[in-house]
XYZ file of C-alpha atoms in Angstrom:
216
model
C 87.572 76.357 87.917
C 89.220 76.801 91.312
C 85.825 76.926 93.036
C 84.632 73.765 91.252
C 87.870 72.021 92.164
C 87.459 73.060 95.788
C 83.867 71.754 95.973
C 84.910 68.432 94.454
C 87.807 68.144 96.891
C 85.537 68.904 99.859
C 83.090 66.202 98.764
C 85.898 63.713 98.125
C 87.414 64.577 101.488
C 84.140 63.796 103.209
C 83.330 60.638 101.290
C 86.801 59.065 101.109
C 89.586 60.719 103.085
C 87.868 61.647 106.301
C 87.854 58.031 107.521
C 91.555 57.561 106.730
C 93.516 57.534 109.997
C 96.601 59.255 108.523
C 94.513 62.036 106.986
C 92.572 62.408 110.220
C 95.779 62.679 112.251
C 96.989 65.515 110.018
C 93.727 67.374 110.645
C 93.958 66.784 114.395
C 97.505 68.187 114.475
C 96.361 71.342 112.682
C 93.391 71.650 115.095
C 90.939 71.251 112.240
C 90.337 73.450 109.246
C 90.186 77.197 108.747
C 86.852 78.805 109.629
C 85.737 79.024 105.993
C 86.464 75.403 105.078
C 85.136 73.957 108.334
C 81.758 75.525 107.585
C 81.987 74.450 103.942
C 82.532 70.866 105.091
C 79.660 71.169 107.542
C 77.340 72.456 104.803
C 78.322 69.602 102.485
C 77.889 67.038 105.264
C 74.493 68.446 106.258
C 72.826 67.784 102.910
C 69.814 65.445 103.255
C 71.394 62.721 101.109
C 74.688 62.816 103.014
C 75.716 60.812 106.050
C 79.109 62.478 106.268
C 78.309 64.145 109.570
C 79.723 60.927 111.029
C 83.162 61.705 109.612
C 83.151 65.279 110.927
C 82.010 63.985 114.326
C 85.013 61.619 114.429
C 87.406 64.440 113.545
C 85.889 66.884 116.036
C 85.900 64.242 118.786
C 89.625 63.683 118.200
C 90.347 67.445 118.142
C 88.479 67.942 121.413
C 90.379 65.015 122.964
C 93.638 66.701 121.910
C 92.470 69.988 123.438
C 91.584 68.218 126.689
C 95.041 66.619 126.787
C 96.542 70.095 126.433
C 94.381 71.250 129.335
C 95.478 68.353 131.534
C 99.163 68.958 130.827
C 98.913 72.327 132.576
C 97.710 72.771 136.106
C 97.575 76.500 135.467
C 96.744 77.613 131.933
C 99.420 79.985 130.655
C 98.316 82.931 128.524
C 101.208 82.280 126.147
C 99.958 78.750 125.412
C 96.386 79.722 124.558
C 97.180 80.317 120.886
C 97.992 76.614 120.518
C 94.299 75.887 121.007
C 93.482 77.592 117.724
C 93.716 75.988 114.313
C 97.338 76.295 113.234
C 97.662 79.293 110.942
C 98.052 78.399 107.277
C 97.820 74.638 107.895
C 94.206 74.008 106.867
C 94.537 70.907 104.617
C 91.989 72.240 102.128
C 93.649 75.689 101.953
C 96.979 73.968 101.289
C 95.457 71.851 98.515
C 93.719 74.826 96.840
C 96.874 76.954 97.022
C 98.892 74.172 95.389
C 96.224 73.784 92.706
C 96.269 77.548 92.058
C 100.040 77.526 91.781
C 99.987 74.704 89.212
C 97.187 76.430 87.311
C 99.092 79.734 87.253
C 102.198 77.981 85.933
C 100.105 76.319 83.214
C 98.604 79.671 82.182
C 102.079 81.173 81.829
C 103.209 78.141 79.851
C 100.282 78.597 77.446
C 100.938 82.331 77.083
C 104.620 81.619 76.439
C 103.673 79.281 73.597
C 102.441 82.379 71.703
C 99.532 80.374 70.322
C 97.348 82.913 68.521
C 94.051 81.421 69.694
C 95.179 81.353 73.325
C 96.446 84.934 73.185
C 93.190 86.136 71.595
C 91.169 84.358 74.290
C 93.275 86.065 76.952
C 92.916 89.498 75.359
C 89.134 89.086 75.090
C 88.748 87.691 78.604
C 87.783 89.504 81.798
C 91.265 89.044 83.145
C 91.980 87.738 86.633
C 91.032 88.677 90.170
C 93.758 90.826 91.726
C 95.130 88.048 94.015
C 95.576 85.709 91.036
C 96.934 88.528 88.884
C 99.628 89.185 91.512
C 100.389 85.459 91.657
C 100.838 85.353 87.881
C 103.164 88.363 87.909
C 105.332 86.687 90.556
C 105.305 83.457 88.551
C 106.710 85.167 85.448
C 110.120 84.623 87.056
C 109.939 81.033 85.772
C 110.007 82.291 82.173
C 112.659 85.066 82.410
C 113.304 85.197 78.664
C 109.702 86.361 78.126
C 109.193 87.964 81.503
C 108.483 91.570 80.498
C 106.471 90.620 77.433
C 104.114 88.465 79.515
C 103.855 91.092 82.258
C 102.927 93.749 79.693
C 100.272 91.492 78.188
C 98.760 90.635 81.582
C 98.768 94.296 82.592
C 97.071 95.322 79.357
C 94.256 92.807 79.871
C 93.906 93.693 83.551
C 93.873 97.455 82.975
C 91.230 97.133 80.255
C 88.964 95.160 82.578
C 89.548 97.436 85.563
C 88.550 100.403 83.384
C 85.399 98.552 82.330
C 84.499 97.777 85.956
C 85.181 101.382 86.938
C 82.800 102.572 84.235
C 80.111 100.095 85.298
C 80.453 101.107 88.956
C 80.087 104.768 87.976
C 76.916 103.887 86.102
C 75.632 101.861 89.072
C 76.211 104.831 91.381
C 74.519 107.182 88.907
C 71.429 104.969 88.795
C 70.950 105.189 92.552
C 69.321 108.561 91.884
C 65.542 108.755 92.404
C 65.047 109.367 88.665
C 65.833 105.734 87.903
C 63.450 102.844 88.427
C 64.125 99.641 90.351
C 64.315 97.884 86.996
C 67.085 100.267 85.874
C 69.030 99.579 89.070
C 68.495 95.823 88.919
C 69.869 95.700 85.370
C 73.390 96.437 86.630
C 73.124 95.242 90.244
C 75.645 92.440 89.698
C 78.498 94.926 89.260
C 78.921 95.322 93.037
C 79.489 91.589 93.539
C 81.683 91.354 90.449
C 83.855 94.247 91.605
C 84.348 92.625 95.032
C 85.374 89.370 93.344
C 87.755 91.300 91.093
C 89.448 93.087 93.979
C 89.459 90.312 96.594
C 89.028 87.107 94.614
C 86.322 84.581 95.323
C 85.088 83.960 98.855
C 87.582 81.882 100.813
C 90.548 82.404 98.511
C 92.763 82.603 101.598
C 96.195 83.997 102.434
C 98.040 81.045 100.950
C 97.355 82.358 97.451
C 99.459 85.411 98.331
C 102.151 83.423 100.134
C 102.569 80.867 97.350
C 102.843 83.636 94.770
C 106.093 84.862 96.273
């Protein structure tokens, strides 16, 4: 859901917000986007049916103008001021939006768990749990429901431990099948476990540091 929300936001940003002067000024002040989201925007804008390269060109032109102004302010470039040329850490507008979305989503999950709805609890118990970054966020968020704090933590831990054990078993089987006795077909049958284990440990690509910061 987070990934779908991010893609929609990127497309909306390109098609609607990128031409807004206030939104553009915010981007200029932050020296653009983080590396991951800048390339994601570029990919979206480079699709054959898209003409959104124009919007990115306007933003980049303004960022470069700001960089040139910084250059002209200093006759001799100071080493200590070089960091200001980089995108401001943790100020990527898309990272901020996704982190806020994740925080709201985490709060909603805890609200649903707290309702003790049998169907919701069964769905949670039968799910694959959460990636570790989101799991940590949820644990931190349990502070908002102190009267059920430990009960929710225990439930989340039970689901997470069960799924970590399953992944551990699948990884062991993947490693075992790397032996010459197994065919390519045998290996291919469980090849997805490597990607799934990375996503479990690190979260999806581009999840960013703000997930961790907003969880505290």
